[in-house]
PDB file of C-alpha atoms in Angstrom:
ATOM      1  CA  UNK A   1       0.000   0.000   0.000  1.00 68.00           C
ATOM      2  CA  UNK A   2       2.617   2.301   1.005  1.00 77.00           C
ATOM      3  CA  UNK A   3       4.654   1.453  -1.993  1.00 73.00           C
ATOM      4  CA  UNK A   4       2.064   2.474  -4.283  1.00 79.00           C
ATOM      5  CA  UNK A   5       1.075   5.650  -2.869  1.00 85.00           C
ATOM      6  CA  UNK A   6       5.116   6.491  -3.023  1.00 83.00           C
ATOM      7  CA  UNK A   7       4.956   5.188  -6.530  1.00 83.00           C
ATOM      8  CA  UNK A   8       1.722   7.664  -7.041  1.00 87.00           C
ATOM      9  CA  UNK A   9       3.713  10.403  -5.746  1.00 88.00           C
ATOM     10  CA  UNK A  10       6.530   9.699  -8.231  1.00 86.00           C
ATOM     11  CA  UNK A  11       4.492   9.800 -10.952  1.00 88.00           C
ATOM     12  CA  UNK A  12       2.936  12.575 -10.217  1.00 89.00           C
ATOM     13  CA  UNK A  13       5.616  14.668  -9.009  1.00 87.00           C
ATOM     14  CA  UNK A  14       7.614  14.065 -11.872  1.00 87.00           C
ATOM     15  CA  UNK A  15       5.613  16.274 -14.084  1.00 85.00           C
ATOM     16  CA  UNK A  16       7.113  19.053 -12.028  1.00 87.00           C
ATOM     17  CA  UNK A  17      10.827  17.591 -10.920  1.00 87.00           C
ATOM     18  CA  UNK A  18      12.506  19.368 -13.722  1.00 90.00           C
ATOM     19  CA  UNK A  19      10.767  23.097 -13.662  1.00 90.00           C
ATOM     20  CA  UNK A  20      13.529  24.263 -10.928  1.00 89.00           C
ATOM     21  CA  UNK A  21      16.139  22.924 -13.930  1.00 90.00           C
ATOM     22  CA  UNK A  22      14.227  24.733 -16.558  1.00 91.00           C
ATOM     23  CA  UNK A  23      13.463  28.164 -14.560  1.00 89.00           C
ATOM     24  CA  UNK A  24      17.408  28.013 -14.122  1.00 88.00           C
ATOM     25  CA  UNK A  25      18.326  27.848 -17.553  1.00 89.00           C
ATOM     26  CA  UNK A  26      15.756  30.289 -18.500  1.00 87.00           C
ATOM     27  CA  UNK A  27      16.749  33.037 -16.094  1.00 85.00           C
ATOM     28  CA  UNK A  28      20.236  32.338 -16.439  1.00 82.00           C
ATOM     29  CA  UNK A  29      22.078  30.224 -18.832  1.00 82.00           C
ATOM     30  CA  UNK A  30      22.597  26.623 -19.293  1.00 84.00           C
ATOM     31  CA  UNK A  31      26.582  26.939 -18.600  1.00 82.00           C
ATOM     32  CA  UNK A  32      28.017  24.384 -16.697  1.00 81.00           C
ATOM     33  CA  UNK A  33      25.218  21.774 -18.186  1.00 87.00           C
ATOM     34  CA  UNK A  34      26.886  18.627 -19.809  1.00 87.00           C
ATOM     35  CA  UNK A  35      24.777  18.018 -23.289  1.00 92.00           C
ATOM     36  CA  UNK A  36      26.027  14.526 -23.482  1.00 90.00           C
ATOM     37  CA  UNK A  37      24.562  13.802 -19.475  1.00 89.00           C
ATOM     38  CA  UNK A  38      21.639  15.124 -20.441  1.00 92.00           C
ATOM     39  CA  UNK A  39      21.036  13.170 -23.667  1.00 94.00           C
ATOM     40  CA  UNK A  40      22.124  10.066 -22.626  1.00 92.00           C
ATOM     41  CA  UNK A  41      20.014  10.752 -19.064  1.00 92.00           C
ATOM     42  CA  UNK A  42      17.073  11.199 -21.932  1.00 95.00           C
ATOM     43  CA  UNK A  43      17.460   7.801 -23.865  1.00 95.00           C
ATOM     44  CA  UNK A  44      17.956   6.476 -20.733  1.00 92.00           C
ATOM     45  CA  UNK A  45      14.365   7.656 -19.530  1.00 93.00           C
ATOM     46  CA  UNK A  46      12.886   6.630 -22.307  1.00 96.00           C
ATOM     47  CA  UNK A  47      13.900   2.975 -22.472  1.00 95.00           C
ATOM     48  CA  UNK A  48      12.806   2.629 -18.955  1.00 92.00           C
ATOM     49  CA  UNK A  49       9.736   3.687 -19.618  1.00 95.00           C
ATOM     50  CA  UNK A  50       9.452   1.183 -22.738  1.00 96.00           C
ATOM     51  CA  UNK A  51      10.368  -1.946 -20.416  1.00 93.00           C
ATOM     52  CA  UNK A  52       8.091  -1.019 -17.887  1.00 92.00           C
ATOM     53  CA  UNK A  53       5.377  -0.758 -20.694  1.00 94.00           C
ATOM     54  CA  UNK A  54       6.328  -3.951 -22.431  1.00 93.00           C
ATOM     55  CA  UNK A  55       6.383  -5.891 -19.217  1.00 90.00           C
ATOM     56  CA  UNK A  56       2.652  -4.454 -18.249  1.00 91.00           C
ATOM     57  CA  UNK A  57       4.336  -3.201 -14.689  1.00 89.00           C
ATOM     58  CA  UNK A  58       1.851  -1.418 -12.934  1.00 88.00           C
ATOM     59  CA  UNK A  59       2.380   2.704 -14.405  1.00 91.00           C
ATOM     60  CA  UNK A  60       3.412   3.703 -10.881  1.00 87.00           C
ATOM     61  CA  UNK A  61       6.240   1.699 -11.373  1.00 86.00           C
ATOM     62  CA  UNK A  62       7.825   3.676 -14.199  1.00 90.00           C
ATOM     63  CA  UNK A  63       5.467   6.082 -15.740  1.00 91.00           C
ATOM     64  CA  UNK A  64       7.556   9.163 -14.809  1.00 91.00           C
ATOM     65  CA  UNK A  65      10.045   8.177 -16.853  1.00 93.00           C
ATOM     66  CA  UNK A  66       7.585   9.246 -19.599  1.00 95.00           C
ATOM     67  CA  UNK A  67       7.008  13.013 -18.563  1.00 94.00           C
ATOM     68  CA  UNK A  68      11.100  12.900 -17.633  1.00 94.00           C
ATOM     69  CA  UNK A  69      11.813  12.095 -21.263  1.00 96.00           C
ATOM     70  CA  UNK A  70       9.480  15.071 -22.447  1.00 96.00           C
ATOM     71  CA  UNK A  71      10.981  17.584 -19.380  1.00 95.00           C
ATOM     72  CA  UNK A  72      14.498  16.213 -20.706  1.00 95.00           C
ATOM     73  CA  UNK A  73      14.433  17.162 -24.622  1.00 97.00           C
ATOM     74  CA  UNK A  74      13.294  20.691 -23.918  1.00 95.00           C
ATOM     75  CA  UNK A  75      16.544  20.684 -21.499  1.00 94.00           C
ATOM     76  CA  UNK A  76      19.225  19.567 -24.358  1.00 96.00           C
ATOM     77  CA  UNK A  77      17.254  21.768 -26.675  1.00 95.00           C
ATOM     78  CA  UNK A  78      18.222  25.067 -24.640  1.00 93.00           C
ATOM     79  CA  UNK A  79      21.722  23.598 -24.127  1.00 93.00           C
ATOM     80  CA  UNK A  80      21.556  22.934 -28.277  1.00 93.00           C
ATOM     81  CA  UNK A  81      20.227  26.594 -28.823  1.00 90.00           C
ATOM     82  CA  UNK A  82      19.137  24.533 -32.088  1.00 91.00           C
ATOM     83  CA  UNK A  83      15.635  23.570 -33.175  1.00 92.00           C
ATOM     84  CA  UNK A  84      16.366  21.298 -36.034  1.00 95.00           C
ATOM     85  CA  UNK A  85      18.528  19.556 -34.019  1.00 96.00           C
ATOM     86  CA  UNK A  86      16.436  19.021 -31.128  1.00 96.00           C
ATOM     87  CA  UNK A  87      13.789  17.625 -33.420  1.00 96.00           C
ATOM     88  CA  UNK A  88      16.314  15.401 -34.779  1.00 97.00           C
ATOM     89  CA  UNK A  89      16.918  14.234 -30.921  1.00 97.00           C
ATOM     90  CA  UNK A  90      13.766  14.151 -30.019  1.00 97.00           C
ATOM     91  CA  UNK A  91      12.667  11.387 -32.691  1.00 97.00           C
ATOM     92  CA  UNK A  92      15.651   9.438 -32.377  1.00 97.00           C
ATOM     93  CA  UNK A  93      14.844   8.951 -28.492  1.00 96.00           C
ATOM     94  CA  UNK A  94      11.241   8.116 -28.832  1.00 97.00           C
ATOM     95  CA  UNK A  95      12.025   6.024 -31.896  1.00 96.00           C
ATOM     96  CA  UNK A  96      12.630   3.398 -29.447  1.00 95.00           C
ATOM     97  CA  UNK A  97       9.191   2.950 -29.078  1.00 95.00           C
ATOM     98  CA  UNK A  98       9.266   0.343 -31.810  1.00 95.00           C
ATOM     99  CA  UNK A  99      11.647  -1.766 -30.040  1.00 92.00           C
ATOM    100  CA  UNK A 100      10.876  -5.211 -30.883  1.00 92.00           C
ATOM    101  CA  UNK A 101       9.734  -6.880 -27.891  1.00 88.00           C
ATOM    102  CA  UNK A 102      12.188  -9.784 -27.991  1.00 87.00           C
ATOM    103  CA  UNK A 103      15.129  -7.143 -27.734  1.00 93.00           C
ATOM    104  CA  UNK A 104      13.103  -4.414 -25.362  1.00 93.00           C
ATOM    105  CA  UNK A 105      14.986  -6.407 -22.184  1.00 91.00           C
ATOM    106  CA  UNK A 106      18.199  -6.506 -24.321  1.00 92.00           C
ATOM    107  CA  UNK A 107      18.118  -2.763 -25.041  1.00 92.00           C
ATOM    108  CA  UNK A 108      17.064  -1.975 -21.152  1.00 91.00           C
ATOM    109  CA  UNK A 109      20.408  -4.084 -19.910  1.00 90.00           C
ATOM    110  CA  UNK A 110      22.109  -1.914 -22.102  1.00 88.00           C
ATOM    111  CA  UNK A 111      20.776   1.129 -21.336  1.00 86.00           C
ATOM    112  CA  UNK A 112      21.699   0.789 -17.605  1.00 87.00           C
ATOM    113  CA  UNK A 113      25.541   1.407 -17.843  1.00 88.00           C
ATOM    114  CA  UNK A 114      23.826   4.285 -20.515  1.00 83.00           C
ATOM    115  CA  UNK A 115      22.046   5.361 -17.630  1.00 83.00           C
ATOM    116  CA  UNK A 116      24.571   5.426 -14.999  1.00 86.00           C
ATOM    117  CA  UNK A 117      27.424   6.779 -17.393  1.00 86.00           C
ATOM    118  CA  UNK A 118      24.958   9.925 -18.081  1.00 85.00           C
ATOM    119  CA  UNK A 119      25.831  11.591 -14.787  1.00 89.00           C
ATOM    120  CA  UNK A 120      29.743  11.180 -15.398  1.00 90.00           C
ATOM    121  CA  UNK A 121      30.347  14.048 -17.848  1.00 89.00           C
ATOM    122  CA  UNK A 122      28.292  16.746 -15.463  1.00 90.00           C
ATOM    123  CA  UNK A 123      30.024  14.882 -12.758  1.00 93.00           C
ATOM    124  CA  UNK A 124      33.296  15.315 -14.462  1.00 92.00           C
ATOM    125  CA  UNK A 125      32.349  18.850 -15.570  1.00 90.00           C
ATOM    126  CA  UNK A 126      31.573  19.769 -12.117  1.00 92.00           C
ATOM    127  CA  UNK A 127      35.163  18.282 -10.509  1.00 92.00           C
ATOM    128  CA  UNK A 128      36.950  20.393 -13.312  1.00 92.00           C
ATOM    129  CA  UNK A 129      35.302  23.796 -13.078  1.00 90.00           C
ATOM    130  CA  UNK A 130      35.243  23.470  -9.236  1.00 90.00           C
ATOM    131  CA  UNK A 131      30.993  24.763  -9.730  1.00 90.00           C
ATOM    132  CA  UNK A 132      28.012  23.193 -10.884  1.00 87.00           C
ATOM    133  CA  UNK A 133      27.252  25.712 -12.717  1.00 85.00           C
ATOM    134  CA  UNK A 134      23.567  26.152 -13.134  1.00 84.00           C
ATOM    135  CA  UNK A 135      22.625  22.774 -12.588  1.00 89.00           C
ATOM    136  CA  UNK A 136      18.967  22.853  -9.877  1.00 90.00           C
ATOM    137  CA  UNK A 137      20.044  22.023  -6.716  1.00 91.00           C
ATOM    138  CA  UNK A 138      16.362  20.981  -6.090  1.00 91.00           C
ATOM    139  CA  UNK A 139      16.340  18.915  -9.117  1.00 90.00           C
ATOM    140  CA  UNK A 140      18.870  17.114  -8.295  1.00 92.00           C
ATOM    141  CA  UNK A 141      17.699  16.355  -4.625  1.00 93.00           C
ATOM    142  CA  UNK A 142      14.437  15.241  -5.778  1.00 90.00           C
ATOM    143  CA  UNK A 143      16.023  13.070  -8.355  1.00 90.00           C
ATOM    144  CA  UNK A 144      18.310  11.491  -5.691  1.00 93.00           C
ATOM    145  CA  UNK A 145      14.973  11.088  -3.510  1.00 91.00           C
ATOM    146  CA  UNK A 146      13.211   9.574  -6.046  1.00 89.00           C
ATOM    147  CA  UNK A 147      15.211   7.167  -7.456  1.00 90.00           C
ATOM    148  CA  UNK A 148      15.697   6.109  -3.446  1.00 91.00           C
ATOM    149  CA  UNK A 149      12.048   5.650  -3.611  1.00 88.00           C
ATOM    150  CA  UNK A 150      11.869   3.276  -6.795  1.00 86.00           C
ATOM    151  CA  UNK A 151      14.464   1.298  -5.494  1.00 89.00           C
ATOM    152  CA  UNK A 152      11.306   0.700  -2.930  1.00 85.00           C
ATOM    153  CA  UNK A 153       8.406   0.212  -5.263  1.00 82.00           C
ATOM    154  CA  UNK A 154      10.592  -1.821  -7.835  1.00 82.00           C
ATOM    155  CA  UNK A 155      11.078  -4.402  -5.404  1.00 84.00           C
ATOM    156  CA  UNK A 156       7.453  -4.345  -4.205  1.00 79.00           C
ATOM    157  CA  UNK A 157       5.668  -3.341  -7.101  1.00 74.00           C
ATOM    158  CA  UNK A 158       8.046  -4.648 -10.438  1.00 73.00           C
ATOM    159  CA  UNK A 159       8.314  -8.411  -8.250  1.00 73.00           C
ATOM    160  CA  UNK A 160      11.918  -7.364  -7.806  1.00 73.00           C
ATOM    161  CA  UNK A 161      12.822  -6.441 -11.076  1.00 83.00           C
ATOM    162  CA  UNK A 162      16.799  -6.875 -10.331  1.00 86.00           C
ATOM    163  CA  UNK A 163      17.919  -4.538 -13.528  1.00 85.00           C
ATOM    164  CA  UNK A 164      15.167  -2.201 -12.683  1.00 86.00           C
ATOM    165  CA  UNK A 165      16.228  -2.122  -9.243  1.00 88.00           C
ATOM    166  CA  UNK A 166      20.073  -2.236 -10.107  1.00 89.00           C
ATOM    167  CA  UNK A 167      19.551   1.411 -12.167  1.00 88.00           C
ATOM    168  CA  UNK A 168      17.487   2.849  -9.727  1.00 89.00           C
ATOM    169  CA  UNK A 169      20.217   1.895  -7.213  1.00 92.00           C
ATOM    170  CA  UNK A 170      23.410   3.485  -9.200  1.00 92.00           C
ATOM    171  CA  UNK A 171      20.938   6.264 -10.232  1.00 91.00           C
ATOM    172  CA  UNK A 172      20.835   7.074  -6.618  1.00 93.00           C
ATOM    173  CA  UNK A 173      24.431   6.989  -5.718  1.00 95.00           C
ATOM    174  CA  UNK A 174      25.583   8.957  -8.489  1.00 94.00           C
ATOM    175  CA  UNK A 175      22.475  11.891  -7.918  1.00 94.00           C
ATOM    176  CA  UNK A 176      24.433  11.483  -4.357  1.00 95.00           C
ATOM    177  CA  UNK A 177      27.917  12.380  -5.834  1.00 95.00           C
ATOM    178  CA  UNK A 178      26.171  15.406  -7.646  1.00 95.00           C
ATOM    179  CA  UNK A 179      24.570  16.746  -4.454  1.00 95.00           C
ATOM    180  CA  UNK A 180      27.559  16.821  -2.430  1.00 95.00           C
ATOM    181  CA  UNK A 181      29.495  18.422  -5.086  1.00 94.00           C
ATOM    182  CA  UNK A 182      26.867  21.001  -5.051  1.00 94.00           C
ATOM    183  CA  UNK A 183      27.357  21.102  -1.680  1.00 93.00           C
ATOM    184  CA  UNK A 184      31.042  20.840  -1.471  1.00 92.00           C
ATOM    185  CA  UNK A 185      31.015  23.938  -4.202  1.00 90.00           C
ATOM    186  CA  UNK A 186      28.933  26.226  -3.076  1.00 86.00           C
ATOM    187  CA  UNK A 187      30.518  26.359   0.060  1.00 81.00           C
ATOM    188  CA  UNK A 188      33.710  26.993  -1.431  1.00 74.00           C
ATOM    189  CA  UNK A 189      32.354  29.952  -3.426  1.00 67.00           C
ATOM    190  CA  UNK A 190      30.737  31.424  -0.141  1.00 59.00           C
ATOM    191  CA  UNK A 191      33.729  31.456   1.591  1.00 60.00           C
ATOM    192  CA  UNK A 192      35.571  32.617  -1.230  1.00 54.00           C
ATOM    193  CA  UNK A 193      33.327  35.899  -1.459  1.00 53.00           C
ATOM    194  CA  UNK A 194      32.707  36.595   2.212  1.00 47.00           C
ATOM    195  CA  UNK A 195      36.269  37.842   2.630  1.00 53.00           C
ATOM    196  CA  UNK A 196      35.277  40.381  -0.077  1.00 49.00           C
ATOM    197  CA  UNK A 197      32.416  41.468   1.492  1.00 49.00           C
ATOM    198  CA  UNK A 198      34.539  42.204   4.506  1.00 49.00           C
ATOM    199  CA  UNK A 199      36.609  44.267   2.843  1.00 47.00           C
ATOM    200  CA  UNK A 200      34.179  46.232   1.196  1.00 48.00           C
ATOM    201  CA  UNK A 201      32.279  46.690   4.198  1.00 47.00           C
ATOM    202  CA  UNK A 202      35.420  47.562   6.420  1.00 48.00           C
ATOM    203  CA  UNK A 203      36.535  49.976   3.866  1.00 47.00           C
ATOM    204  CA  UNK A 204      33.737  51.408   4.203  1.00 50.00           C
ATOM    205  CA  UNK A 205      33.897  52.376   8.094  1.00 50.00           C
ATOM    206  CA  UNK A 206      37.210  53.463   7.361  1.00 51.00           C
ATOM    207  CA  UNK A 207      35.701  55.790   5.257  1.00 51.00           C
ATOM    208  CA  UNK A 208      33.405  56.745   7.620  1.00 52.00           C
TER     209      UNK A 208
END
């Protein structure tokens, strides 16, 4: 029972998890923002939701990976700054729709190091610019949250679903890695402007 209210929640909250992300890049600028984490995060939504659908799991099980996917191409379409080639994007992720269902469990194997290998380059990107840039810190938290959550309802809800539960599993740990670096970062920038603001402010009483 509890599982599948969580699993409700998922779903449902998902239509929103990504507006922090978006307002972000809209009032600001998509720097910092791997494209290739991003896309490959996108295919990797997509195929989940495709097994899920194949193997008639209950929708709370994976349906947010549906509204992700959508939330997702408008993302690497503001990092693109390219309409043509988002369209181009866009149909080669949802072309796996026609999947053959004798290779949809093939392709989902596959897309699980796909999956977990899409937060490396913003990881990566993050470690070298010593900033996340303008990646959501609330997006990222309630990715990190949810994925904890499907490890839940996978194993309740998707009788166990080991791959399912695998992804959801590394999904987590690496959402963890981002969070501290935003964490890590943004301290590091605080402290590195407070000094600043001292002087300014005890130049100012000098003044005085």
């Amino acid at each position: 029972m509890i599982s599948n209210l969580l699993g409700i929640g998922i779903v449902v909250g998902s239509s929103l998890i990504k507006i922090p992300q978006l307002y972000t890049i809209y009032t600001k600028s998509s720097r910092g923002l791997s494209l290739s984490a991003f896309a490959l995060e996108t295919i990797a939504y997509f195929v989940n939701y495709v097994y899920g659908y194949v193997h008639a799991y209950p929708f709370t099980t994976y349906g947010e990976n549906l509204t992700l996917t959508f939330q997702n191409i408008i993302i690497v379409g503001f990092i693109l700054k390219s309409k043509f080639k988002t369209i181009l994007f866009a149909i080669f992720t949802l072309s796996f729709i026609f999947t053959p269902k004798e290779f949809v469990d093939i392709t989902f194997t596959l897309s699980i190091p796909l999956s977990l290998a899409s937060k490396l380059p913003q990881i990566f990107s993050n470690y070298r610019n010593k900033s996340t840039g303008s990646l959501s810190p609330i997006t990222t938290f309630a990715q990190f949250a949810g994925c904890c959550v499907r490890v839940l309802t996978s194993i309740k809800n998707a009788n166990g679903d080991i791959p399912m539960t695998v992804s959801f599993a590394g999904a987590a740990a690496l959402n963890g890695v981002l969070i501290l670096q935003i964490v890590t970062y943004s301290r590091k920038q605080h402290s590195f402007s407070l000094p600043s603001h001292h002087r300014a402010v005890s130049k100012e009483k000098r003044l005085d």
